[in-house]
Amino acid sequence: MLRRKPAQDRKAEIVAAVLLLADRIGPDRLTTNDVAQEVGVTQAAIFRHYPTKAALWAAVGEAIALRLAAAWQEALATGTDPRRRLRALIGAQLQQIATTPALPSILHSRELNVDNAALRDRFRGLVVLFQDHLAATLGDMAARGAMQPSVRPDDAAALLVSLVQGIAIRWSLGSRGFDLVAEGLRLLDVQLDLFAGHQALA
Amino acid sequence: MLRRKPAQDRKAEIVAAVLLLADRIGPDRLTTNDVAQEVGVTQAAIFRHYPTKAALWAAVGEAIALRLAAAWQEALATGTDPRRRLRALIGAQLQQIATTPALPSILHSRELNVDNAALRDRFRGLVVLFQDHLAATLGDMAARGAMQPSVRPDDAAALLVSLVQGIAIRWSLGSRGFDLVAEGLRLLDVQLDLFAGHQALA
DNA sequence: AGAATATGTTAGTATGCACTCACTCACAAT
DNA sequence: ATTGTGAGTGAGTGCATACTAACATATTCT
């Protein structure tokens, strides 16, 4: 018979399994049976820890939200130079996606966006928070003259958010054949040099 | 009893229903029953026209591929000015997304990417084709001095593809509260001015 | 050691899914 | 007007799913 674990540990294992399998199988196709097999217990055991599948997804969402918020806080603690802080923010985001590749598909899954209204609002708040961080840092850069005045700050923020999403998609479609963080930061530097309006070194 | 239609018309109706419902319900959650109700026939009738659900998805993919290719061809016929051609290409792509909002989610759905290998390759080819068009046009722009030499053409193409994906996502999440094509082209102009290295008019 | 508890299992249920089969009848050509 | 064709139906099948209830035992507390 299998080793029994305290509920707290098992719950964490289950959430981890969902994150792993959401990437492999897809968030909207993931079944409680898949999760149970991955964890190594019976399907019924999942329901001892989470009363419904929706509750399980809520726990997964909460775990993601905590991780993201922590990563952003750490990035914001990076010095006072706005360009370095921007790099830290974007780098942290890319790092989160690299370690949890299911993140984008979960964020856009119908599971979260259609079924679970409370969680959807939670994530909307997160996205807004991230964009606020970006906008604030871009404002600092503008104050230092590191931004062409012709580029509106909200447009710049939109371009940066797109950059992250776009490279994450390319990384996924290309079977993760390159270093997401390194390539993302390289592209970010290209874009930031363009924002600054001076030519980068060849 | 319901009006009977020739198979060709009915098949087109079914494909149209899938495109509509894939947006509303999600590609991976769409059932043959949903489709049948939308069309106004019984579930069994769907299987008279398409032997399996996978075959139905293949038809949907084919329809999308034809539309995209046609839109790109039309855009490429736009004059010889590379910047205008780029605007036409991106505008066509945004227009396609605006009229078929399910497009991005279908392109990234597990239905297409996991189950239907043939169709996945078909779409991969489409994406490559689009990027080739972009790269060629960017090359023309560079030849006319409308691109800073510090920006590699493939990086520029990656940034433009990201721009389209990013604004499409924002449009979707924001309940389509703005004109996707107009806003996308506006952002494109901001980015192209940055590529050119001269300030845009305020 | 023995009782209490909580983590697990076995064996279900109801529902929804893709898909099938025997059959009906609307329509078009003769 | 008759008839052949094929679009459409009603009633199913088998399977997967989320979830449940009764029971079992590993672990912990005393």
GROMACS .gro file of C-alpha atoms (C1' of nucleotides) in nm:
model
  464
    1MET     CA    1   0.000   0.000   0.000
    2LEU     CA    2   0.106   0.353  -0.069
    3ARG     CA    3   0.267   0.589   0.171
    4ARG     CA    4   0.020   0.837   0.318
    5LYS     CA    5   0.117   1.201   0.331
    6PRO     CA    6  -0.018   1.492   0.532
    7ALA     CA    7  -0.290   1.676   0.344
    8GLN     CA    8  -0.082   1.990   0.304
    9ASP     CA    9   0.194   1.804   0.118
   10ARG     CA   10  -0.051   1.607  -0.094
   11LYS     CA   11  -0.241   1.920  -0.192
   12ALA     CA   12   0.083   2.079  -0.308
   13GLU     CA   13   0.167   1.764  -0.505
   14ILE     CA   14  -0.174   1.774  -0.672
   15VAL     CA   15  -0.138   2.140  -0.768
   16ALA     CA   16   0.210   2.070  -0.906
   17ALA     CA   17   0.071   1.780  -1.109
   18VAL     CA   18  -0.198   2.003  -1.256
   19LEU     CA   19   0.063   2.259  -1.362
   20LEU     CA   20   0.274   1.988  -1.523
   21LEU     CA   21  -0.015   1.819  -1.701
   22ALA     CA   22  -0.185   2.142  -1.807
   23ASP     CA   23   0.123   2.196  -2.020
   24ARG     CA   24   0.135   1.843  -2.158
   25ILE     CA   25  -0.236   1.773  -2.207
   26GLY     CA   26  -0.392   2.118  -2.208
   27PRO     CA   27  -0.587   2.292  -1.931
   28ASP     CA   28  -0.928   2.225  -2.085
   29ARG     CA   29  -0.861   1.855  -2.145
   30LEU     CA   30  -0.704   1.773  -1.813
   31THR     CA   31  -0.912   1.520  -1.617
   32THR     CA   32  -0.905   1.432  -1.250
   33ASN     CA   33  -0.796   1.085  -1.357
   34ASP     CA   34  -0.488   1.226  -1.530
   35VAL     CA   35  -0.400   1.416  -1.215
   36ALA     CA   36  -0.451   1.111  -0.993
   37GLN     CA   37  -0.227   0.894  -1.211
   38GLU     CA   38   0.047   1.155  -1.214
   39VAL     CA   39   0.037   1.189  -0.836
   40GLY     CA   40   0.012   0.813  -0.792
   41VAL     CA   41  -0.318   0.785  -0.609
   42THR     CA   42  -0.670   0.690  -0.711
   43GLN     CA   43  -0.903   0.941  -0.869
   44ALA     CA   44  -1.123   0.948  -0.560
   45ALA     CA   45  -0.827   1.061  -0.349
   46ILE     CA   46  -0.816   1.388  -0.539
   47PHE     CA   47  -1.167   1.467  -0.415
   48ARG     CA   48  -1.068   1.411  -0.054
   49HIS     CA   49  -0.837   1.711  -0.087
   50TYR     CA   50  -1.041   1.929  -0.322
   51PRO     CA   51  -1.420   1.899  -0.311
   52THR     CA   52  -1.465   1.983  -0.680
   53LYS     CA   53  -1.249   2.022  -0.985
   54ALA     CA   54  -1.327   2.394  -0.984
   55ALA     CA   55  -1.187   2.419  -0.630
   56LEU     CA   56  -0.871   2.248  -0.751
   57TRP     CA   57  -0.837   2.502  -1.032
   58ALA     CA   58  -0.892   2.781  -0.782
   59ALA     CA   59  -0.600   2.648  -0.577
   60VAL     CA   60  -0.385   2.630  -0.890
   61GLY     CA   61  -0.474   2.989  -0.975
   62GLU     CA   62  -0.393   3.104  -0.625
   63ALA     CA   63  -0.054   2.934  -0.640
   64ILE     CA   64   0.024   3.105  -0.970
   65ALA     CA   65  -0.087   3.445  -0.841
   66LEU     CA   66   0.137   3.415  -0.537
   67ARG     CA   67   0.439   3.318  -0.745
   68LEU     CA   68   0.392   3.599  -0.993
   69ALA     CA   69   0.343   3.862  -0.726
   70ALA     CA   70   0.655   3.743  -0.542
   71ALA     CA   71   0.865   3.745  -0.860
   72TRP     CA   72   0.753   4.100  -0.943
   73GLN     CA   73   0.827   4.222  -0.591
   74GLU     CA   74   1.177   4.080  -0.611
   75ALA     CA   75   1.230   4.242  -0.951
   76LEU     CA   76   1.110   4.579  -0.826
   77ALA     CA   77   1.366   4.562  -0.547
   78THR     CA   78   1.636   4.585  -0.815
   79GLY     CA   79   1.810   4.918  -0.767
   80THR     CA   80   1.676   5.249  -0.890
   81ASP     CA   81   1.791   5.252  -1.251
   82PRO     CA   82   1.463   5.228  -1.444
   83ARG     CA   83   1.606   5.039  -1.741
   84ARG     CA   84   1.755   4.776  -1.512
   85ARG     CA   85   1.427   4.752  -1.327
   86LEU     CA   86   1.240   4.702  -1.654
   87ARG     CA   87   1.482   4.427  -1.750
   88ALA     CA   88   1.432   4.267  -1.410
   89LEU     CA   89   1.052   4.282  -1.443
   90ILE     CA   90   1.043   4.134  -1.792
   91GLY     CA   91   1.313   3.883  -1.701
   92ALA     CA   92   1.114   3.770  -1.398
   93GLN     CA   93   0.805   3.724  -1.612
   94LEU     CA   94   0.995   3.522  -1.871
   95GLN     CA   95   1.152   3.315  -1.594
   96GLN     CA   96   0.809   3.233  -1.454
   97ILE     CA   97   0.693   3.118  -1.796
   98ALA     CA   98   1.007   2.910  -1.845
   99THR     CA   99   0.962   2.727  -1.516
  100THR     CA  100   0.585   2.695  -1.555
  101PRO     CA  101   0.524   2.663  -1.930
  102ALA     CA  102   0.154   2.601  -1.881
  103LEU     CA  103   0.115   2.958  -1.757
  104PRO     CA  104   0.005   3.124  -2.083
  105SER     CA  105  -0.237   2.850  -2.179
  106ILE     CA  106  -0.391   2.852  -1.830
  107LEU     CA  107  -0.429   3.228  -1.841
  108HIS     CA  108  -0.617   3.199  -2.166
  109SER     CA  109  -0.802   2.876  -2.090
  110ARG     CA  110  -1.176   2.860  -2.098
  111GLU     CA  111  -1.155   2.676  -1.767
  112LEU     CA  112  -1.046   3.000  -1.604
  113ASN     CA  113  -1.211   3.252  -1.829
  114VAL     CA  114  -1.553   3.096  -1.872
  115ASP     CA  115  -1.619   2.871  -1.572
  116ASN     CA  116  -1.449   3.039  -1.282
  117ALA     CA  117  -1.555   3.403  -1.267
  118ALA     CA  118  -1.390   3.481  -0.933
  119LEU     CA  119  -1.056   3.353  -1.052
  120ARG     CA  120  -1.086   3.538  -1.379
  121ASP     CA  121  -1.118   3.866  -1.192
  122ARG     CA  122  -0.821   3.770  -0.976
  123PHE     CA  123  -0.606   3.727  -1.285
  124ARG     CA  124  -0.735   4.042  -1.448
  125GLY     CA  125  -0.613   4.225  -1.140
  126LEU     CA  126  -0.273   4.062  -1.174
  127VAL     CA  127  -0.239   4.169  -1.536
  128VAL     CA  128  -0.334   4.524  -1.447
  129LEU     CA  129  -0.080   4.521  -1.165
  130PHE     CA  130   0.196   4.410  -1.400
  131GLN     CA  131   0.108   4.677  -1.653
  132ASP     CA  132   0.110   4.938  -1.376
  133HIS     CA  133   0.461   4.830  -1.280
  134LEU     CA  134   0.567   4.860  -1.644
  135ALA     CA  135   0.399   5.198  -1.690
  136ALA     CA  136   0.557   5.337  -1.374
  137THR     CA  137   0.904   5.224  -1.477
  138LEU     CA  138   0.857   5.356  -1.829
  139GLY     CA  139   0.756   5.688  -1.671
  140ASP     CA  140   1.087   5.692  -1.481
  141MET     CA  141   1.273   5.624  -1.803
  142ALA     CA  142   1.094   5.907  -1.979
  143ALA     CA  143   1.189   6.139  -1.692
  144ARG     CA  144   1.552   6.047  -1.753
  145GLY     CA  145   1.523   6.113  -2.124
  146ALA     CA  146   1.555   5.745  -2.213
  147MET     CA  147   1.230   5.756  -2.409
  148GLN     CA  148   1.151   5.938  -2.730
  149PRO     CA  149   0.869   6.179  -2.655
  150SER     CA  150   0.684   6.063  -2.966
  151VAL     CA  151   0.612   5.727  -2.800
  152ARG     CA  152   0.321   5.735  -2.558
  153PRO     CA  153   0.398   5.544  -2.233
  154ASP     CA  154   0.088   5.326  -2.263
  155ASP     CA  155   0.183   5.238  -2.620
  156ALA     CA  156   0.530   5.147  -2.501
  157ALA     CA  157   0.382   4.928  -2.227
  158ALA     CA  158   0.155   4.758  -2.481
  159LEU     CA  159   0.453   4.686  -2.706
  160LEU     CA  160   0.648   4.533  -2.416
  161VAL     CA  161   0.359   4.316  -2.302
  162SER     CA  162   0.320   4.199  -2.661
  163LEU     CA  163   0.692   4.124  -2.678
  164VAL     CA  164   0.667   3.890  -2.380
  165GLN     CA  165   0.353   3.718  -2.508
  166GLY     CA  166   0.489   3.686  -2.859
  167ILE     CA  167   0.820   3.534  -2.764
  168ALA     CA  168   0.650   3.296  -2.520
  169ILE     CA  169   0.427   3.173  -2.801
  170ARG     CA  170   0.723   3.135  -3.036
  171TRP     CA  171   0.911   2.945  -2.765
  172SER     CA  172   0.616   2.709  -2.718
  173LEU     CA  173   0.550   2.649  -3.086
  174GLY     CA  174   0.921   2.594  -3.151
  175SER     CA  175   0.933   2.310  -2.897
  176ARG     CA  176   1.126   2.534  -2.657
  177GLY     CA  177   1.435   2.517  -2.871
  178PHE     CA  178   1.600   2.825  -2.728
  179ASP     CA  179   1.660   2.999  -2.397
  180LEU     CA  180   1.341   3.194  -2.337
  181VAL     CA  181   1.484   3.437  -2.084
  182ALA     CA  182   1.805   3.514  -2.275
  183GLU     CA  183   1.634   3.559  -2.610
  184GLY     CA  184   1.352   3.762  -2.455
  185LEU     CA  185   1.592   3.999  -2.282
  186ARG     CA  186   1.793   4.037  -2.602
  187LEU     CA  187   1.481   4.141  -2.793
  188LEU     CA  188   1.386   4.367  -2.504
  189ASP     CA  189   1.718   4.548  -2.540
  190VAL     CA  190   1.654   4.594  -2.910
  191GLN     CA  191   1.317   4.750  -2.832
  192LEU     CA  192   1.449   4.966  -2.548
  193ASP     CA  193   1.725   5.101  -2.771
  194LEU     CA  194   1.457   5.192  -3.023
  195PHE     CA  195   1.257   5.364  -2.749
  196ALA     CA  196   1.567   5.559  -2.650
  197GLY     CA  197   1.616   5.669  -3.008
  198HIS     CA  198   1.987   5.600  -3.028
  199GLN     CA  199   2.153   5.324  -3.222
  200ALA     CA  200   2.266   5.016  -3.037
  201LEU     CA  201   2.621   4.889  -3.075
  202ALA     CA  202   2.663   4.655  -3.367
  203MET     CA  203  -3.997   1.892  -4.078
  204LEU     CA  204  -3.693   2.099  -4.151
  205ARG     CA  205  -3.591   2.227  -4.487
  206ARG     CA  206  -3.330   2.008  -4.652
  207LYS     CA  207  -3.029   2.169  -4.808
  208PRO     CA  208  -2.771   2.039  -5.055
  209ALA     CA  209  -2.474   1.888  -4.878
  210GLN     CA  210  -2.238   2.159  -4.999
  211ASP     CA  211  -2.443   2.436  -4.838
  212ARG     CA  212  -2.494   2.240  -4.519
  213LYS     CA  213  -2.126   2.164  -4.487
  214ALA     CA  214  -2.047   2.534  -4.518
  215GLU     CA  215  -2.310   2.611  -4.254
  216ILE     CA  216  -2.155   2.357  -4.019
  217VAL     CA  217  -1.806   2.499  -4.064
  218ALA     CA  218  -1.940   2.850  -4.004
  219ALA     CA  219  -2.111   2.728  -3.686
  220VAL     CA  220  -1.787   2.576  -3.562
  221LEU     CA  221  -1.604   2.904  -3.616
  222LEU     CA  222  -1.874   3.095  -3.431
  223LEU     CA  223  -1.897   2.852  -3.140
  224ALA     CA  224  -1.521   2.798  -3.111
  225ASP     CA  225  -1.510   3.163  -3.011
  226ARG     CA  226  -1.801   3.145  -2.769
  227ILE     CA  227  -1.741   2.804  -2.610
  228GLY     CA  228  -1.377   2.732  -2.684
  229PRO     CA  229  -1.231   2.499  -2.946
  230ASP     CA  230  -1.150   2.222  -2.699
  231ARG     CA  231  -1.493   2.225  -2.537
  232LEU     CA  232  -1.702   2.244  -2.849
  233THR     CA  233  -1.923   1.936  -2.888
  234THR     CA  234  -2.099   1.803  -3.195
  235ASN     CA  235  -2.423   1.866  -3.009
  236ASP     CA  236  -2.341   2.236  -2.977
  237VAL     CA  237  -2.275   2.252  -3.349
  238ALA     CA  238  -2.597   2.067  -3.436
  239GLN     CA  239  -2.809   2.300  -3.221
  240GLU     CA  240  -2.650   2.608  -3.375
  241VAL     CA  241  -2.713   2.479  -3.726
  242GLY     CA  242  -3.061   2.363  -3.635
  243VAL     CA  243  -3.033   1.993  -3.710
  244THR     CA  244  -2.986   1.683  -3.497
  245GLN     CA  245  -2.646   1.571  -3.378
  246ALA     CA  246  -2.658   1.270  -3.607
  247ALA     CA  247  -2.695   1.496  -3.908
  248ILE     CA  248  -2.347   1.637  -3.846
  249PHE     CA  249  -2.203   1.292  -3.896
  250ARG     CA  250  -2.377   1.253  -4.230
  251HIS     CA  251  -2.162   1.536  -4.360
  252TYR     CA  252  -1.840   1.474  -4.169
  253PRO     CA  253  -1.753   1.115  -4.074
  254THR     CA  254  -1.569   1.214  -3.756
  255LYS     CA  255  -1.522   1.522  -3.546
  256ALA     CA  256  -1.159   1.530  -3.655
  257ALA     CA  257  -1.269   1.546  -4.020
  258LEU     CA  258  -1.490   1.842  -3.932
  259TRP     CA  259  -1.195   2.018  -3.773
  260ALA     CA  260  -0.986   1.945  -4.079
  261ALA     CA  261  -1.248   2.117  -4.294
  262VAL     CA  262  -1.250   2.415  -4.057
  263GLY     CA  263  -0.872   2.437  -4.078
  264GLU     CA  264  -0.880   2.420  -4.453
  265ALA     CA  265  -1.134   2.703  -4.468
  266ILE     CA  266  -0.915   2.917  -4.245
  267ALA     CA  267  -0.603   2.845  -4.447
  268LEU     CA  268  -0.774   2.947  -4.770
  269ARG     CA  269  -0.901   3.271  -4.623
  270LEU     CA  270  -0.565   3.369  -4.480
  271ALA     CA  271  -0.376   3.292  -4.798
  272ALA     CA  272  -0.625   3.494  -5.003
  273ALA     CA  273  -0.605   3.792  -4.767
  274TRP     CA  274  -0.227   3.791  -4.783
  275GLN     CA  275  -0.223   3.771  -5.160
  276GLU     CA  276  -0.454   4.069  -5.181
  277ALA     CA  277  -0.235   4.263  -4.939
  278LEU     CA  278   0.080   4.184  -5.136
  279ALA     CA  279  -0.083   4.326  -5.448
  280THR     CA  280  -0.075   4.667  -5.278
  281GLY     CA  281   0.167   4.883  -5.474
  282THR     CA  282   0.543   4.869  -5.442
  283ASP     CA  283   0.602   5.094  -5.142
  284PRO     CA  284   0.727   4.851  -4.876
  285ARG     CA  285   0.586   5.039  -4.580
  286ARG     CA  286   0.241   5.048  -4.738
  287ARG     CA  287   0.272   4.677  -4.815
  288LEU     CA  288   0.364   4.603  -4.455
  289ARG     CA  289   0.062   4.799  -4.337
  290ALA     CA  290  -0.156   4.607  -4.582
  291LEU     CA  291  -0.020   4.270  -4.462
  292ILE     CA  292  -0.063   4.346  -4.093
  293GLY     CA  293  -0.399   4.511  -4.159
  294ALA     CA  294  -0.519   4.205  -4.347
  295GLN     CA  295  -0.414   3.981  -4.062
  296LEU     CA  296  -0.592   4.200  -3.806
  297GLN     CA  297  -0.899   4.208  -4.028
  298GLN     CA  298  -0.906   3.830  -4.043
  299ILE     CA  299  -0.891   3.810  -3.664
  300ALA     CA  300  -1.163   4.072  -3.630
  301THR     CA  301  -1.402   3.884  -3.857
  302THR     CA  302  -1.308   3.542  -3.717
  303PRO     CA  303  -1.226   3.603  -3.351
  304ALA     CA  304  -1.182   3.232  -3.282
  305LEU     CA  305  -0.875   3.231  -3.503
  306PRO     CA  306  -0.607   3.272  -3.236
  307SER     CA  307  -0.761   3.022  -2.996
  308ILE     CA  308  -0.803   2.766  -3.275
  309LEU     CA  309  -0.443   2.815  -3.383
  310HIS     CA  310  -0.329   2.742  -3.030
  311SER     CA  311  -0.589   2.479  -2.945
  312ARG     CA  312  -0.492   2.130  -2.843
  313GLU     CA  313  -0.752   2.005  -3.086
  314LEU     CA  314  -0.529   2.120  -3.370
  315ASN     CA  315  -0.188   2.093  -3.210
  316VAL     CA  316  -0.218   1.758  -3.037
  317ASP     CA  317  -0.482   1.553  -3.217
  318ASN     CA  318  -0.454   1.650  -3.579
  319ALA     CA  319  -0.092   1.623  -3.688
  320ALA     CA  320  -0.156   1.685  -4.058
  321LEU     CA  321  -0.341   2.005  -3.990
  322ARG     CA  322  -0.080   2.122  -3.744
  323ASP     CA  323   0.184   2.100  -4.015
  324ARG     CA  324  -0.048   2.284  -4.253
  325PHE     CA  325  -0.074   2.574  -4.011
  326ARG     CA  326   0.297   2.574  -3.935
  327GLY     CA  327   0.352   2.625  -4.304
  328LEU     CA  328   0.108   2.915  -4.306
  329VAL     CA  329   0.287   3.088  -4.019
  330VAL     CA  330   0.621   3.046  -4.195
  331LEU     CA  331   0.470   3.188  -4.514
  332PHE     CA  332   0.342   3.496  -4.331
  333GLN     CA  333   0.679   3.554  -4.169
  334ASP     CA  334   0.849   3.520  -4.506
  335HIS     CA  335   0.621   3.791  -4.646
  336LEU     CA  336   0.709   4.012  -4.351
  337ALA     CA  337   1.080   3.944  -4.379
  338ALA     CA  338   1.081   4.016  -4.754
  339THR     CA  339   0.900   4.345  -4.707
  340LEU     CA  340   1.125   4.445  -4.419
  341GLY     CA  341   1.419   4.371  -4.647
  342ASP     CA  342   1.277   4.614  -4.903
  343MET     CA  343   1.237   4.877  -4.634
  344ALA     CA  344   1.596   4.830  -4.524
  345ALA     CA  345   1.709   4.872  -4.886
  346ARG     CA  346   1.531   5.208  -4.890
  347GLY     CA  347   1.691   5.316  -4.565
  348ALA     CA  348   1.369   5.297  -4.370
  349MET     CA  349   1.525   5.064  -4.112
  350GLN     CA  350   1.795   5.138  -3.862
  351PRO     CA  351   2.086   4.905  -3.939
  352SER     CA  352   2.112   4.813  -3.571
  353VAL     CA  353   1.782   4.620  -3.594
  354ARG     CA  354   1.816   4.275  -3.745
  355PRO     CA  355   1.539   4.199  -3.995
  356ASP     CA  356   1.439   3.878  -3.820
  357ASP     CA  357   1.417   4.063  -3.489
  358ALA     CA  358   1.199   4.324  -3.656
  359ALA     CA  359   0.975   4.050  -3.795
  360ALA     CA  360   0.951   3.889  -3.451
  361LEU     CA  361   0.850   4.221  -3.297
  362LEU     CA  362   0.580   4.273  -3.559
  363VAL     CA  363   0.437   3.924  -3.518
  364SER     CA  364   0.432   3.983  -3.143
  365LEU     CA  365   0.256   4.313  -3.196
  366VAL     CA  366  -0.027   4.142  -3.383
  367GLN     CA  367  -0.058   3.860  -3.130
  368GLY     CA  368  -0.040   4.096  -2.836
  369ILE     CA  369  -0.303   4.336  -2.954
  370ALA     CA  370  -0.532   4.049  -3.054
  371ILE     CA  371  -0.507   3.911  -2.701
  372ARG     CA  372  -0.572   4.252  -2.549
  373TRP     CA  373  -0.871   4.295  -2.779
  374SER     CA  374  -1.010   3.959  -2.671
  375LEU     CA  375  -0.953   4.007  -2.299
  376GLY     CA  376  -1.098   4.357  -2.314
  377SER     CA  377  -1.426   4.224  -2.455
  378ARG     CA  378  -1.338   4.371  -2.795
  379GLY     CA  379  -1.399   4.722  -2.673
  380PHE     CA  380  -1.199   4.891  -2.947
  381ASP     CA  381  -1.140   4.874  -3.321
  382LEU     CA  382  -0.881   4.602  -3.360
  383VAL     CA  383  -0.764   4.701  -3.707
  384ALA     CA  384  -0.742   5.076  -3.640
  385GLU     CA  385  -0.567   5.038  -3.307
  386GLY     CA  386  -0.333   4.773  -3.443
  387LEU     CA  387  -0.231   4.985  -3.740
  388ARG     CA  388  -0.176   5.284  -3.512
  389LEU     CA  389   0.061   5.081  -3.294
  390LEU     CA  390   0.225   4.947  -3.608
  391ASP     CA  391   0.299   5.303  -3.720
  392VAL     CA  392   0.454   5.378  -3.382
  393GLN     CA  393   0.680   5.075  -3.419
  394LEU     CA  394   0.767   5.146  -3.782
  395ASP     CA  395   0.864   5.503  -3.693
  396LEU     CA  396   1.091   5.359  -3.427
  397PHE     CA  397   1.242   5.122  -3.684
  398ALA     CA  398   1.300   5.415  -3.917
  399GLY     CA  399   1.479   5.600  -3.638
  400HIS     CA  400   1.310   5.934  -3.690
  401GLN     CA  401   1.056   6.092  -3.463
  402ALA     CA  402   0.691   6.076  -3.556
  403LEU     CA  403   0.477   6.387  -3.563
  404ALA     CA  404   0.326   6.468  -3.227
  405DA     C1'  405  -0.060  -0.044   2.367
  406DG     C1'  406  -0.493   0.123   2.218
  407DA     C1'  407  -0.812   0.477   2.051
  408DA     C1'  408  -0.891   0.852   1.736
  409DT     C1'  409  -0.821   1.057   1.317
  410DA     C1'  410  -0.738   1.146   0.862
  411DT     C1'  411  -0.566   0.963   0.429
  412DG     C1'  412  -0.659   0.643   0.128
  413DT     C1'  413  -0.935   0.265  -0.161
  414DT     C1'  414  -1.318   0.005  -0.403
  415DA     C1'  415  -1.707   0.022  -0.625
  416DG     C1'  416  -2.021   0.259  -0.757
  417DT     C1'  417  -2.376   0.676  -0.995
  418DA     C1'  418  -2.541   1.012  -1.327
  419DT     C1'  419  -2.427   1.267  -1.706
  420DG     C1'  420  -2.235   1.388  -2.147
  421DC     C1'  421  -1.959   1.257  -2.511
  422DA     C1'  422  -1.852   1.076  -3.012
  423DC     C1'  423  -2.045   0.784  -3.301
  424DT     C1'  424  -2.398   0.414  -3.521
  425DC     C1'  425  -2.802   0.210  -3.731
  426DA     C1'  426  -3.244   0.141  -3.905
  427DC     C1'  427  -3.557   0.409  -4.089
  428DT     C1'  428  -3.832   0.834  -4.311
  429DC     C1'  429  -3.943   1.148  -4.634
  430DA     C1'  430  -3.816   1.596  -4.924
  431DC     C1'  431  -3.673   1.675  -5.357
  432DA     C1'  432  -3.539   1.617  -5.858
  433DA     C1'  433  -3.536   1.373  -6.281
  434DT     C1'  434  -3.798   1.118  -6.572
  435DA     C1'  435  -4.734   1.046  -6.095
  436DT     C1'  436  -4.356   0.741  -5.984
  437DT     C1'  437  -3.940   0.646  -5.823
  438DG     C1'  438  -3.442   0.678  -5.679
  439DT     C1'  439  -3.134   0.939  -5.405
  440DG     C1'  440  -2.961   1.123  -5.009
  441DA     C1'  441  -3.047   1.463  -4.622
  442DG     C1'  442  -3.227   1.415  -4.186
  443DT     C1'  443  -3.419   1.166  -3.758
  444DG     C1'  444  -3.490   0.878  -3.317
  445DA     C1'  445  -3.315   0.579  -3.042
  446DG     C1'  446  -2.965   0.381  -2.921
  447DT     C1'  447  -2.414   0.208  -2.785
  448DG     C1'  448  -1.995   0.219  -2.529
  449DC     C1'  449  -1.689   0.491  -2.301
  450DA     C1'  450  -1.502   0.879  -2.017
  451DT     C1'  451  -1.605   1.208  -1.694
  452DA     C1'  452  -1.689   1.444  -1.225
  453DC     C1'  453  -1.829   1.313  -0.812
  454DT     C1'  454  -2.006   0.995  -0.393
  455DA     C1'  455  -2.060   0.652  -0.018
  456DA     C1'  456  -1.902   0.284   0.247
  457DC     C1'  457  -1.529   0.093   0.410
  458DA     C1'  458  -0.998   0.019   0.536
  459DT     C1'  459  -0.568   0.119   0.742
  460DA     C1'  460  -0.140   0.420   0.816
  461DT     C1'  461  -0.028   0.756   1.128
  462DT     C1'  462  -0.068   1.019   1.543
  463DC     C1'  463  -0.208   1.132   2.004
  464DT     C1'  464  -0.255   0.990   2.470
   0.00000   0.00000   0.00000
